mmCIF file of C-alpha atoms and ligand atoms in Angstrom:
data_model
loop_
_atom_site.group_PDB
_atom_site.id
_atom_site.type_symbol
_atom_site.label_atom_id
_atom_site.label_comp_id
_atom_site.label_asym_id
_atom_site.label_seq_id
_atom_site.Cartn_x
_atom_site.Cartn_y
_atom_site.Cartn_z
ATOM 1 C CA MET I 1 5.139 -29.087 -10.945
ATOM 2 C CA ILE I 2 3.025 -26.537 -9.304
ATOM 3 C CA LYS I 3 1.118 -23.767 -11.441
ATOM 4 C CA ILE I 4 0.302 -20.805 -9.612
ATOM 5 C CA ILE I 5 -1.257 -17.661 -11.070
ATOM 6 C CA LEU I 6 -0.029 -14.368 -9.239
ATOM 7 C CA VAL I 7 -2.662 -11.441 -9.696
ATOM 8 C CA ALA I 8 -1.299 -7.894 -9.396
ATOM 9 C CA GLY I 9 -3.679 -5.045 -10.181
ATOM 10 C CA ALA I 10 -2.752 -1.891 -8.145
ATOM 11 C CA ARG I 11 0.041 0.080 -7.055
ATOM 12 C CA PRO I 12 0.461 -1.509 -3.478
ATOM 13 C CA ASN I 13 0.104 -4.914 -5.127
ATOM 14 C CA PHE I 14 3.524 -4.521 -6.726
ATOM 15 C CA MET I 15 5.528 -4.441 -3.785
ATOM 16 C CA LYS I 16 3.973 -7.418 -2.400
ATOM 17 C CA ILE I 17 4.261 -9.518 -5.764
ATOM 18 C CA ALA I 18 7.762 -8.690 -6.212
ATOM 19 C CA PRO I 19 9.511 -11.130 -3.198
ATOM 20 C CA LEU I 20 6.893 -13.871 -4.189
ATOM 21 C CA MET I 21 7.907 -14.139 -7.809
ATOM 22 C CA ASP I 22 11.499 -13.856 -6.719
ATOM 23 C CA ALA I 23 11.057 -17.221 -4.572
ATOM 24 C CA PHE I 24 8.759 -18.955 -6.458
ATOM 25 C CA ARG I 25 11.170 -18.548 -9.536
ATOM 26 C CA ALA I 26 13.882 -19.734 -7.588
ATOM 27 C CA ARG I 27 12.134 -23.081 -6.862
ATOM 28 C CA PRO I 28 11.913 -25.800 -9.703
ATOM 29 C CA GLN I 29 8.810 -27.060 -7.973
ATOM 30 C CA ILE I 30 6.720 -24.120 -8.785
ATOM 31 C CA LYS I 31 5.821 -22.419 -12.130
ATOM 32 C CA ALA I 32 4.385 -18.801 -11.603
ATOM 33 C CA VAL I 33 2.102 -17.159 -14.145
ATOM 34 C CA LEU I 34 2.114 -13.525 -13.583
ATOM 35 C CA VAL I 35 -1.135 -11.689 -14.447
ATOM 36 C CA HIS I 36 -1.546 -7.813 -14.465
ATOM 37 C CA THR I 37 -5.266 -6.714 -14.187
ATOM 38 C CA GLY I 38 -4.394 -3.217 -15.449
ATOM 39 C CA GLN I 39 -6.608 -1.474 -12.495
ATOM 40 C CA HIS I 40 -3.777 0.634 -12.255
ATOM 41 C CA TYR I 41 -2.191 1.699 -15.586
ATOM 42 C CA ASP I 42 -0.233 4.937 -15.379
ATOM 43 C CA PRO I 43 3.757 4.343 -16.116
ATOM 44 C CA ALA I 44 4.382 6.418 -12.463
ATOM 45 C CA MET I 45 1.747 4.053 -10.781
ATOM 46 C CA SER I 46 2.925 0.640 -12.607
ATOM 47 C CA ASP I 47 5.496 0.342 -14.881
ATOM 48 C CA LEU I 48 7.929 2.330 -13.036
ATOM 49 C CA PHE I 49 7.239 -0.297 -10.098
ATOM 50 C CA PHE I 50 7.897 -3.568 -12.406
ATOM 51 C CA GLN I 51 11.102 -2.028 -13.456
ATOM 52 C CA GLN I 52 12.573 -0.718 -10.130
ATOM 53 C CA LEU I 53 11.426 -4.019 -8.341
ATOM 54 C CA GLY I 54 12.641 -6.364 -11.111
ATOM 55 C CA ILE I 55 9.125 -8.051 -11.481
ATOM 56 C CA PRO I 56 9.011 -9.774 -15.055
ATOM 57 C CA GLU I 57 6.874 -8.664 -17.730
ATOM 58 C CA PRO I 58 3.329 -9.872 -16.883
ATOM 59 C CA ASP I 59 2.393 -13.255 -18.464
ATOM 60 C CA VAL I 60 -0.803 -11.380 -19.251
ATOM 61 C CA ASN I 61 -2.138 -7.913 -18.860
ATOM 62 C CA LEU I 62 -5.879 -7.815 -18.571
ATOM 63 C CA GLY I 63 -5.787 -3.864 -19.502
ATOM 64 C CA VAL I 64 -8.945 -3.451 -17.339
ATOM 65 C CA GLY I 65 -8.404 0.529 -16.218
ATOM 66 C CA SER I 66 -10.623 2.575 -13.846
ATOM 67 C CA ALA I 67 -14.248 2.426 -13.765
ATOM 68 C CA SER I 68 -16.772 2.174 -11.046
ATOM 69 C CA HIS I 69 -16.694 -0.415 -8.588
ATOM 70 C CA ALA I 70 -19.011 -2.771 -10.177
ATOM 71 C CA ILE I 71 -18.008 -2.194 -13.445
ATOM 72 C CA GLN I 72 -14.235 -2.389 -12.587
ATOM 73 C CA THR I 73 -14.955 -5.800 -10.498
ATOM 74 C CA ALA I 74 -16.829 -7.270 -13.537
ATOM 75 C CA GLU I 75 -14.592 -6.270 -16.019
ATOM 76 C CA ILE I 76 -11.906 -7.688 -13.964
ATOM 77 C CA MET I 77 -13.871 -11.427 -13.625
ATOM 78 C CA ARG I 78 -14.879 -11.219 -17.080
ATOM 79 C CA ALA I 79 -11.306 -10.814 -18.814
ATOM 80 C CA PHE I 80 -9.805 -13.089 -15.711
ATOM 81 C CA GLU I 81 -12.075 -16.120 -16.494
ATOM 82 C CA PRO I 82 -10.600 -17.476 -19.983
ATOM 83 C CA ILE I 83 -7.015 -17.213 -18.621
ATOM 84 C CA ILE I 84 -7.469 -19.340 -15.948
ATOM 85 C CA LEU I 85 -9.590 -21.832 -18.500
ATOM 86 C CA ALA I 86 -6.483 -21.693 -20.686
ATOM 87 C CA LYS I 87 -3.817 -21.748 -18.177
ATOM 88 C CA LYS I 88 -5.362 -24.629 -15.786
ATOM 89 C CA PRO I 89 -3.359 -23.495 -12.652
ATOM 90 C CA ASP I 90 -3.280 -25.393 -9.479
ATOM 91 C CA ALA I 91 -3.863 -22.420 -7.678
ATOM 92 C CA VAL I 92 -4.557 -18.639 -7.982
ATOM 93 C CA LEU I 93 -2.799 -16.351 -5.425
ATOM 94 C CA VAL I 94 -4.009 -12.752 -4.681
ATOM 95 C CA VAL I 95 -2.564 -9.992 -2.272
ATOM 96 C CA GLY I 96 -4.064 -7.262 -0.450
ATOM 97 C CA ASP I 97 -7.522 -5.765 -0.588
ATOM 98 C CA VAL I 98 -7.993 -4.192 -3.624
ATOM 99 C CA ASN I 99 -10.512 -4.796 -6.040
ATOM 100 C CA SER I 100 -8.688 -6.743 -8.300
ATOM 101 C CA THR I 101 -7.914 -9.094 -5.046
ATOM 102 C CA ILE I 102 -11.605 -9.909 -5.001
ATOM 103 C CA ALA I 103 -12.423 -9.951 -8.442
ATOM 104 C CA CYS I 104 -9.824 -12.688 -9.248
ATOM 105 C CA GLY I 105 -10.518 -14.535 -6.190
ATOM 106 C CA LEU I 106 -13.917 -15.243 -7.004
ATOM 107 C CA VAL I 107 -13.377 -16.188 -10.638
ATOM 108 C CA ALA I 108 -10.626 -18.711 -9.144
ATOM 109 C CA VAL I 109 -13.180 -20.513 -6.574
ATOM 110 C CA LYS I 110 -16.137 -20.611 -9.120
ATOM 111 C CA LEU I 111 -13.847 -22.427 -11.277
ATOM 112 C CA GLY I 112 -12.899 -25.064 -8.431
ATOM 113 C CA VAL I 113 -9.222 -23.395 -8.367
ATOM 114 C CA ARG I 114 -7.735 -23.355 -4.879
ATOM 115 C CA LEU I 115 -7.304 -19.742 -3.856
ATOM 116 C CA ILE I 116 -4.237 -18.028 -1.548
ATOM 117 C CA HIS I 117 -4.351 -14.777 0.003
ATOM 118 C CA VAL I 118 -1.246 -13.076 1.213
ATOM 119 C CA GLU I 119 -2.140 -10.434 3.697
ATOM 120 C CA ALA I 120 -5.009 -12.222 5.032
ATOM 121 C CA GLY I 121 -7.172 -11.317 8.460
ATOM 122 C CA LEU I 122 -6.585 -7.515 8.342
ATOM 123 C CA ARG I 123 -9.861 -5.898 9.470
ATOM 124 C CA SER I 124 -10.583 -2.014 10.057
ATOM 125 C CA PHE I 125 -14.073 -3.386 11.362
ATOM 126 C CA ASP I 126 -15.112 -0.142 9.093
ATOM 127 C CA ARG I 127 -17.203 -1.437 6.305
ATOM 128 C CA THR I 128 -17.823 1.794 4.611
ATOM 129 C CA MET I 129 -14.086 1.208 3.360
ATOM 130 C CA PRO I 130 -14.246 -0.640 -0.192
ATOM 131 C CA GLU I 131 -11.045 -2.559 0.967
ATOM 132 C CA GLU I 132 -12.784 -4.165 4.131
ATOM 133 C CA ILE I 133 -15.652 -5.555 1.890
ATOM 134 C CA ASN I 134 -12.849 -6.817 -0.123
ATOM 135 C CA ARG I 135 -10.825 -8.373 2.635
ATOM 136 C CA ILE I 136 -13.755 -9.854 4.192
ATOM 137 C CA LEU I 137 -14.971 -11.917 1.202
ATOM 138 C CA THR I 138 -11.583 -12.674 0.033
ATOM 139 C CA ASP I 139 -10.927 -14.368 3.401
ATOM 140 C CA ALA I 140 -14.168 -16.052 3.112
ATOM 141 C CA ILE I 141 -13.137 -17.939 -0.080
ATOM 142 C CA SER I 142 -9.612 -18.296 0.599
ATOM 143 C CA ASP I 143 -8.205 -21.872 0.962
ATOM 144 C CA VAL I 144 -4.943 -20.847 1.964
ATOM 145 C CA LEU I 145 -4.336 -17.907 4.305
ATOM 146 C CA PHE I 146 -1.018 -16.104 4.972
ATOM 147 C CA CYS I 147 -0.878 -13.396 7.887
ATOM 148 C CA SER I 148 1.314 -10.398 8.467
ATOM 149 C CA GLU I 149 0.353 -9.799 11.821
ATOM 150 C CA GLN I 150 -1.018 -11.810 14.801
ATOM 151 C CA SER I 151 -4.129 -9.705 14.681
ATOM 152 C CA GLY I 152 -4.927 -11.407 11.251
ATOM 153 C CA VAL I 153 -4.783 -14.724 12.501
ATOM 154 C CA GLU I 154 -7.124 -13.816 15.502
ATOM 155 C CA ASN I 155 -9.503 -12.043 13.324
ATOM 156 C CA LEU I 156 -9.841 -15.347 11.200
ATOM 157 C CA ARG I 157 -10.041 -17.414 14.092
ATOM 158 C CA ARG I 158 -13.022 -15.361 15.167
ATOM 159 C CA GLU I 159 -14.809 -15.368 11.854
ATOM 160 C CA GLY I 160 -14.701 -19.282 11.928
ATOM 161 C CA VAL I 161 -11.664 -20.010 9.538
ATOM 162 C CA PRO I 162 -9.996 -23.217 10.345
ATOM 163 C CA GLU I 163 -6.885 -22.840 12.178
ATOM 164 C CA GLU I 164 -4.983 -24.924 9.977
ATOM 165 C CA LYS I 165 -6.128 -22.889 6.745
ATOM 166 C CA SER I 166 -4.067 -19.738 8.248
ATOM 167 C CA HIS I 167 -0.330 -19.191 8.580
ATOM 168 C CA LEU I 168 1.627 -16.276 10.086
ATOM 169 C CA VAL I 169 4.175 -15.754 7.974
ATOM 170 C CA GLY I 170 5.452 -12.026 8.361
ATOM 171 C CA ASN I 171 4.901 -9.204 5.784
ATOM 172 C CA VAL I 172 6.242 -9.542 1.900
ATOM 173 C CA MET I 173 5.898 -5.710 1.885
ATOM 174 C CA ILE I 174 8.673 -5.334 4.179
ATOM 175 C CA ASP I 175 10.660 -8.280 2.371
ATOM 176 C CA THR I 176 10.851 -5.525 -0.597
ATOM 177 C CA LEU I 177 11.570 -2.713 1.847
ATOM 178 C CA LEU I 178 14.256 -4.429 3.461
ATOM 179 C CA LYS I 179 15.691 -5.452 0.107
ATOM 180 C CA TYR I 180 15.588 -2.185 -1.641
ATOM 181 C CA ARG I 181 16.600 0.091 1.613
ATOM 182 C CA GLU I 182 20.393 0.671 0.658
ATOM 183 C CA LYS I 183 19.752 0.920 -2.992
ATOM 184 C CA ALA I 184 17.108 3.609 -2.507
ATOM 185 C CA GLU I 185 19.933 5.758 -0.859
ATOM 186 C CA GLN I 186 21.060 6.352 -4.238
ATOM 187 C CA SER I 187 18.167 8.197 -4.961
ATOM 188 C CA LYS I 188 18.503 11.683 -5.968
ATOM 189 C CA ILE I 189 15.204 13.216 -4.770
ATOM 190 C CA LEU I 190 16.262 14.936 -1.708
ATOM 191 C CA ASP I 191 18.482 17.024 -4.065
ATOM 192 C CA ASP I 192 15.604 17.254 -6.672
ATOM 193 C CA LEU I 193 13.243 18.810 -3.904
ATOM 194 C CA GLY I 194 16.053 20.928 -2.278
ATOM 195 C CA LEU I 195 16.088 19.016 0.911
ATOM 196 C CA ASN I 196 19.414 17.952 0.768
ATOM 197 C CA ASP I 197 20.711 20.336 3.620
ATOM 198 C CA GLY I 198 19.620 17.842 6.570
ATOM 199 C CA ARG I 199 16.808 20.088 7.550
ATOM 200 C CA PRO I 200 13.488 18.492 8.818
ATOM 201 C CA TYR I 201 10.485 17.764 6.358
ATOM 202 C CA ALA I 202 7.065 15.927 6.563
ATOM 203 C CA VAL I 203 5.813 13.554 3.811
ATOM 204 C CA VAL I 204 2.270 13.321 3.035
ATOM 205 C CA THR I 205 0.073 10.785 1.082
ATOM 206 C CA LEU I 206 -3.767 10.893 0.782
ATOM 207 C CA HIS I 207 -6.025 8.924 -1.671
ATOM 208 C CA ARG I 208 -8.798 7.154 0.742
ATOM 209 C CA PRO I 209 -12.317 8.276 -0.672
ATOM 210 C CA VAL I 210 -13.382 9.610 2.622
ATOM 211 C CA ASN I 211 -10.655 11.848 2.837
ATOM 212 C CA VAL I 212 -10.509 13.067 -0.671
ATOM 213 C CA ASP I 213 -13.630 12.650 -2.344
ATOM 214 C CA VAL I 214 -15.594 14.362 0.416
ATOM 215 C CA PRO I 215 -14.550 17.998 -0.055
ATOM 216 C CA GLU I 216 -15.190 18.756 3.480
ATOM 217 C CA ASN I 217 -12.763 16.173 4.680
ATOM 218 C CA PHE I 218 -9.994 17.030 2.159
ATOM 219 C CA GLY I 219 -10.353 20.608 2.778
ATOM 220 C CA ARG I 220 -9.754 20.033 6.800
ATOM 221 C CA ILE I 221 -7.070 17.947 6.087
ATOM 222 C CA LEU I 222 -5.369 20.735 3.745
ATOM 223 C CA MET I 223 -5.997 23.297 6.743
ATOM 224 C CA ALA I 224 -3.679 21.085 8.893
ATOM 225 C CA LEU I 225 -1.264 20.239 6.276
ATOM 226 C CA GLU I 226 -0.764 24.302 5.533
ATOM 227 C CA GLU I 227 -0.243 25.068 9.114
ATOM 228 C CA ILE I 228 2.439 22.138 9.205
ATOM 229 C CA SER I 229 4.162 23.806 6.324
ATOM 230 C CA ARG I 230 4.679 26.842 8.094
ATOM 231 C CA GLU I 231 7.107 24.964 10.289
ATOM 232 C CA ILE I 232 8.844 22.621 8.157
ATOM 233 C CA PRO I 233 8.461 21.855 4.478
ATOM 234 C CA VAL I 234 5.728 19.243 3.514
ATOM 235 C CA ILE I 235 6.263 17.165 0.530
ATOM 236 C CA PHE I 236 2.841 15.710 -1.256
ATOM 237 C CA PRO I 237 3.156 13.353 -3.875
ATOM 238 C CA VAL I 238 -0.276 13.516 -5.429
ATOM 239 C CA HIS I 239 -2.123 10.006 -6.209
ATOM 240 C CA PRO I 240 -4.282 10.389 -9.131
ATOM 241 C CA ARG I 241 -7.686 9.915 -7.486
ATOM 242 C CA THR I 242 -6.468 13.024 -5.351
ATOM 243 C CA ARG I 243 -5.030 15.097 -8.118
ATOM 244 C CA THR I 244 -8.771 14.694 -10.080
ATOM 245 C CA MET I 245 -10.207 15.744 -6.781
ATOM 246 C CA MET I 246 -8.077 18.600 -6.800
ATOM 247 C CA ARG I 247 -9.061 19.679 -10.158
ATOM 248 C CA GLN I 248 -12.455 19.414 -9.477
ATOM 249 C CA LEU I 249 -12.008 21.489 -5.978
ATOM 250 C CA ASN I 250 -9.950 24.058 -8.187
ATOM 251 C CA LEU I 251 -7.128 23.570 -6.066
ATOM 252 C CA GLY I 252 -4.765 23.585 -8.983
ATOM 253 C CA THR I 253 -2.719 21.066 -10.877
ATOM 254 C CA THR I 254 0.259 19.255 -9.780
ATOM 255 C CA SER I 255 3.667 19.408 -11.401
ATOM 256 C CA TYR I 256 7.061 18.167 -10.044
ATOM 257 C CA HIS I 257 8.980 20.867 -10.931
ATOM 258 C CA SER I 258 6.527 23.643 -11.659
ATOM 259 C CA GLU I 259 5.543 26.566 -9.417
ATOM 260 C CA ASP I 260 1.925 26.517 -10.088
ATOM 261 C CA THR I 261 1.074 24.264 -7.308
ATOM 262 C CA PHE I 262 -2.298 25.150 -5.693
ATOM 263 C CA SER I 263 -2.418 27.807 -8.284
ATOM 264 C CA ALA I 264 -6.299 28.701 -7.449
ATOM 265 C CA HIS I 265 -5.720 28.922 -3.759
ATOM 266 C CA SER I 266 -1.972 29.455 -3.680
ATOM 267 C CA ALA I 267 -0.785 27.035 -1.239
ATOM 268 C CA PRO I 268 2.004 28.129 1.182
ATOM 269 C CA PRO I 269 5.624 27.899 -0.470
ATOM 270 C CA ASN I 270 6.490 25.301 1.849
ATOM 271 C CA LEU I 271 3.758 22.468 0.853
ATOM 272 C CA LEU I 272 5.236 20.897 -2.032
ATOM 273 C CA LEU I 273 2.871 19.125 -4.343
ATOM 274 C CA VAL I 274 4.547 16.475 -6.601
ATOM 275 C CA GLU I 275 3.872 13.605 -8.942
ATOM 276 C CA PRO I 276 3.527 10.169 -7.647
ATOM 277 C CA LEU I 277 7.073 9.158 -7.208
ATOM 278 C CA GLY I 278 8.732 5.680 -7.902
ATOM 279 C CA TYR I 279 9.583 3.373 -5.202
ATOM 280 C CA LEU I 280 12.821 3.975 -4.707
ATOM 281 C CA ASP I 281 12.555 7.835 -4.321
ATOM 282 C CA PHE I 282 9.821 7.382 -2.119
ATOM 283 C CA LEU I 283 11.235 5.375 -0.152
ATOM 284 C CA LYS I 284 14.295 7.552 0.371
ATOM 285 C CA LEU I 285 11.863 10.577 1.013
ATOM 286 C CA MET I 286 10.151 8.408 3.726
ATOM 287 C CA ALA I 287 13.628 6.877 5.496
ATOM 288 C CA HIS I 288 14.584 10.645 5.948
ATOM 289 C CA ALA I 289 11.542 12.316 6.932
ATOM 290 C CA ARG I 290 10.780 13.753 10.400
ATOM 291 C CA ILE I 291 7.457 12.421 10.452
ATOM 292 C CA VAL I 292 4.828 11.044 7.771
ATOM 293 C CA LEU I 293 1.207 11.752 7.674
ATOM 294 C CA THR I 294 -0.987 9.224 5.708
ATOM 295 C CA ASP I 295 -4.111 7.353 4.872
ATOM 296 C CA SER I 296 -2.305 4.401 3.147
ATOM 297 C CA GLY I 297 -1.962 0.840 4.756
ATOM 298 C CA GLY I 298 1.347 0.119 3.364
ATOM 299 C CA ILE I 299 3.292 3.219 4.558
ATOM 300 C CA GLN I 300 1.821 2.616 8.055
ATOM 301 C CA GLU I 301 3.859 -0.458 7.870
ATOM 302 C CA GLU I 302 6.901 0.626 6.132
ATOM 303 C CA THR I 303 7.357 3.639 8.573
ATOM 304 C CA THR I 304 6.929 1.014 11.345
ATOM 305 C CA ILE I 305 10.239 -0.539 10.143
ATOM 306 C CA LEU I 306 11.900 2.669 9.310
ATOM 307 C CA LYS I 307 11.055 3.870 12.850
ATOM 308 C CA ILE I 308 9.581 7.039 11.367
ATOM 309 C CA PRO I 309 6.633 8.858 13.238
ATOM 310 C CA CYS I 310 3.653 8.018 11.278
ATOM 311 C CA LEU I 311 0.111 10.042 12.052
ATOM 312 C CA THR I 312 -2.640 8.205 10.150
ATOM 313 C CA LEU I 313 -5.281 10.426 8.937
ATOM 314 C CA ARG I 314 -8.167 7.604 9.685
ATOM 315 C CA GLU I 315 -10.091 6.735 12.380
ATOM 316 C CA ASN I 316 -9.268 3.066 12.236
ATOM 317 C CA THR I 317 -6.550 0.923 11.352
ATOM 318 C CA GLU I 318 -6.483 -2.713 10.068
ATOM 319 C CA ARG I 319 -2.686 -2.660 10.811
ATOM 320 C CA PRO I 320 -3.057 -2.448 14.701
ATOM 321 C CA VAL I 321 0.519 -3.769 15.331
ATOM 322 C CA THR I 322 1.887 -0.690 13.818
ATOM 323 C CA VAL I 323 0.238 1.426 16.502
ATOM 324 C CA GLU I 324 1.624 -1.351 19.217
ATOM 325 C CA MET I 325 5.059 -0.715 18.284
ATOM 326 C CA GLY I 326 4.685 2.972 18.934
ATOM 327 C CA THR I 327 5.619 4.546 15.469
ATOM 328 C CA ASN I 328 2.104 5.006 14.250
ATOM 329 C CA ARG I 329 -0.873 7.137 15.730
ATOM 330 C CA LEU I 330 -4.339 7.526 14.514
ATOM 331 C CA VAL I 331 -5.273 11.233 14.222
ATOM 332 C CA GLY I 332 -8.412 11.101 11.779
ATOM 333 C CA SER I 333 -9.169 14.185 9.622
ATOM 334 C CA ASP I 334 -9.716 17.048 12.435
ATOM 335 C CA PRO I 335 -6.997 19.658 11.896
ATOM 336 C CA ARG I 336 -6.859 20.464 15.777
ATOM 337 C CA LEU I 337 -6.132 16.552 16.463
ATOM 338 C CA ILE I 338 -3.653 16.562 13.344
ATOM 339 C CA ILE I 339 -2.007 19.841 14.374
ATOM 340 C CA GLN I 340 -1.483 18.871 17.965
ATOM 341 C CA ALA I 341 -0.171 15.245 17.160
ATOM 342 C CA TYR I 342 2.504 16.591 14.866
ATOM 343 C CA ARG I 343 3.478 19.071 17.749
ATOM 344 C CA ASP I 344 3.719 16.099 20.185
ATOM 345 C CA VAL I 345 5.922 14.029 17.520
ATOM 346 C CA SER I 346 8.210 17.190 17.100
ATOM 347 C CA ALA I 347 8.702 17.632 20.538
ATOM 348 C CA SER I 348 9.569 14.185 21.412
ATOM 349 C CA PHE I 349 12.128 13.982 18.343
ATOM 350 C CA PRO I 350 14.370 11.987 18.011
ATOM 351 C CA LYS I 351 13.545 8.774 19.698
ATOM 352 C CA ARG I 352 13.707 6.396 16.648
ATOM 353 C CA GLN I 353 15.780 3.619 17.908
ATOM 354 C CA SER I 354 13.580 2.652 20.898
ATOM 355 C CA PHE I 355 10.618 1.285 18.720
ATOM 356 C CA PRO I 356 10.611 -2.373 18.272
ATOM 357 C CA VAL I 357 9.502 -4.467 15.152
ATOM 358 C CA PRO I 358 6.642 -6.833 14.627
ATOM 359 C CA PRO I 359 7.570 -10.555 14.845
ATOM 360 C CA LEU I 360 8.646 -12.179 11.336
ATOM 361 C CA TRP I 361 8.954 -8.447 9.527
ATOM 362 C CA ASP I 362 12.357 -9.909 8.843
ATOM 363 C CA GLY I 363 12.472 -9.613 5.096
ATOM 364 C CA ARG I 364 11.994 -13.664 4.619
ATOM 365 C CA ALA I 365 8.043 -13.702 4.389
ATOM 366 C CA ALA I 366 8.028 -14.833 0.687
ATOM 367 C CA GLU I 367 10.361 -17.631 1.436
ATOM 368 C CA ARG I 368 8.383 -18.948 4.189
ATOM 369 C CA ILE I 369 4.922 -18.553 1.985
ATOM 370 C CA ALA I 370 6.787 -20.586 -0.753
ATOM 371 C CA ASP I 371 8.090 -23.593 1.537
ATOM 372 C CA ILE I 372 4.560 -23.644 2.641
ATOM 373 C CA LEU I 373 2.846 -24.032 -0.192
ATOM 374 C CA GLU I 374 5.509 -26.525 -1.684
ATOM 375 C CA LEU I 375 4.200 -28.626 1.103
ATOM 376 C CA ILE I 376 0.379 -28.034 0.708
ATOM 377 C CA LEU I 377 -0.073 -27.980 -3.062
ATOM 378 C CA LYS I 378 2.427 -31.009 -4.198
HETATM 379 C C1 UD1 X 1 -7.116 1.642 -5.459
HETATM 380 C C2 UD1 X 1 -7.624 0.584 -4.303
HETATM 381 C C3 UD1 X 1 -6.792 1.158 -2.879
HETATM 382 C C4 UD1 X 1 -5.259 1.103 -2.459
HETATM 383 C C5 UD1 X 1 -4.942 2.105 -3.899
HETATM 384 C C6 UD1 X 1 -3.503 2.501 -3.951
HETATM 385 C C7 UD1 X 1 -9.746 -0.376 -4.416
HETATM 386 C C8 UD1 X 1 -11.177 -0.493 -4.202
HETATM 387 N N1 UD1 X 1 -9.028 0.576 -4.024
HETATM 388 O O1 UD1 X 1 -7.342 2.708 -4.925
HETATM 389 O O2 UD1 X 1 -7.285 -0.003 -1.657
HETATM 390 O O3 UD1 X 1 -5.182 1.820 -1.617
HETATM 391 O O4 UD1 X 1 -5.615 1.803 -5.442
HETATM 392 O O5 UD1 X 1 -3.289 3.532 -4.951
HETATM 393 O O6 UD1 X 1 -9.179 -1.496 -5.231
HETATM 394 N N2 UD1 X 1 -6.122 6.593 -11.883
HETATM 395 C C9 UD1 X 1 -5.134 7.001 -13.009
HETATM 396 N N3 UD1 X 1 -4.285 6.253 -13.143
HETATM 397 C C10 UD1 X 1 -4.099 5.093 -12.914
HETATM 398 C C11 UD1 X 1 -5.091 4.470 -11.771
HETATM 399 C C12 UD1 X 1 -6.206 5.307 -11.430
HETATM 400 O O7 UD1 X 1 -5.415 8.295 -13.079
HETATM 401 O O8 UD1 X 1 -3.101 4.157 -12.942
HETATM 402 C C13 UD1 X 1 -7.301 7.740 -11.308
HETATM 403 C C14 UD1 X 1 -8.641 7.263 -12.076
HETATM 404 O O9 UD1 X 1 -9.228 8.555 -12.028
HETATM 405 C C15 UD1 X 1 -9.042 6.530 -11.042
HETATM 406 C C16 UD1 X 1 -8.900 6.730 -9.783
HETATM 407 O O10 UD1 X 1 -7.546 6.842 -9.847
HETATM 408 O O11 UD1 X 1 -10.773 6.706 -11.207
HETATM 409 C C17 UD1 X 1 -9.007 5.589 -8.935
HETATM 410 O O12 UD1 X 1 -8.220 4.508 -9.242
HETATM 411 P P1 UD1 X 1 -8.894 3.309 -8.452
HETATM 412 O O13 UD1 X 1 -7.915 2.119 -8.910
HETATM 413 O O14 UD1 X 1 -10.393 2.927 -8.826
HETATM 414 O O15 UD1 X 1 -8.702 3.329 -7.203
HETATM 415 P P2 UD1 X 1 -7.798 3.971 -6.255
HETATM 416 O O16 UD1 X 1 -8.003 5.148 -5.482
HETATM 417 O O17 UD1 X 1 -6.356 3.940 -6.743
#
């Protein structure tokens, strides 16, 4: 019997943990223990995803919550250490690049427990991003590294990770997308938002500190969104970090059904701010959009599989395969470039079917990971 603790902390972790829990629980040789750090705790950012993705209740919730990077990371470490001591796992598995990933990884290796990193090797080469630091450090201490795209394998090789430690297995987040793609069609989100008449619309998400915590950058992006919303409706589910910033900048509060969005600056009626959406609603919204504008990592990948054009509001990406496949384009935060890219994409619509899919993004990544772990850890 191999006992593995899986760690989930923040929203993008949940879609990655779900297929791994499914794959592990189906194998008699593996005992999976799920730990939620509590980095994300709002029902809309956490509980809803557990329900919709059929993730079992965590065995342990560390209940850490929000704080500065140092405090959040330290609190997760402090709370996770006694869990490892009590549960005595053979390995700890962490996903992605959030603070929970590095915090739990560090605790595991210092207690001599093998560390598995899923989504290893991705690099934006931008060390001002907290996630980039988390990625580099987690990979440096991991024993088994699972990559979602070839660039990850190459980055690890360049950093001196022995080849036998890294495995190209595909993308667990895409396992989840393919599993729920059909079910998401039952979502009523397009009716709720008045978009069920087939007209084109755009979807926006924004939460990177560089875009929302720097008022000048945030303002420039909002200008571009306002401009686009003169042509087509722009739906913007607002992340808690972004909502906090909007309040501070007096950009009004967000509310799903309320009219008072952007109250202070009175946003154009076609720029619709809504609460963060659940997985199925968001998947449906994205799948039917004409275009998606985002600074998220996962959404760049999801739009690649959905074959929806994506403008990434960043200067770089740690997921270059999404650009190679042709769906994703890096546009930064300059409003002129964002609007120009939007017009280019609109002019070439629809061209969906011509985009290829990255190797191994086929819905079986978690099974491959389980196969490899059964061999390595037995
Ligand atoms: C974190 C990850 C980021 C990931 C993102 C997805 C790190 C360094 N960053 O960023 O990589 O893309 O999650 O969402 O780990 N808050 C709530 N409710 C919650 C969670 C957060 O209101 O459930 C608010 C708090 O005010 C908090 C702020 O959001 O201070 C930011 O949360 P935090 O977890 O620190 O970082 P994210 O910006 O969510």
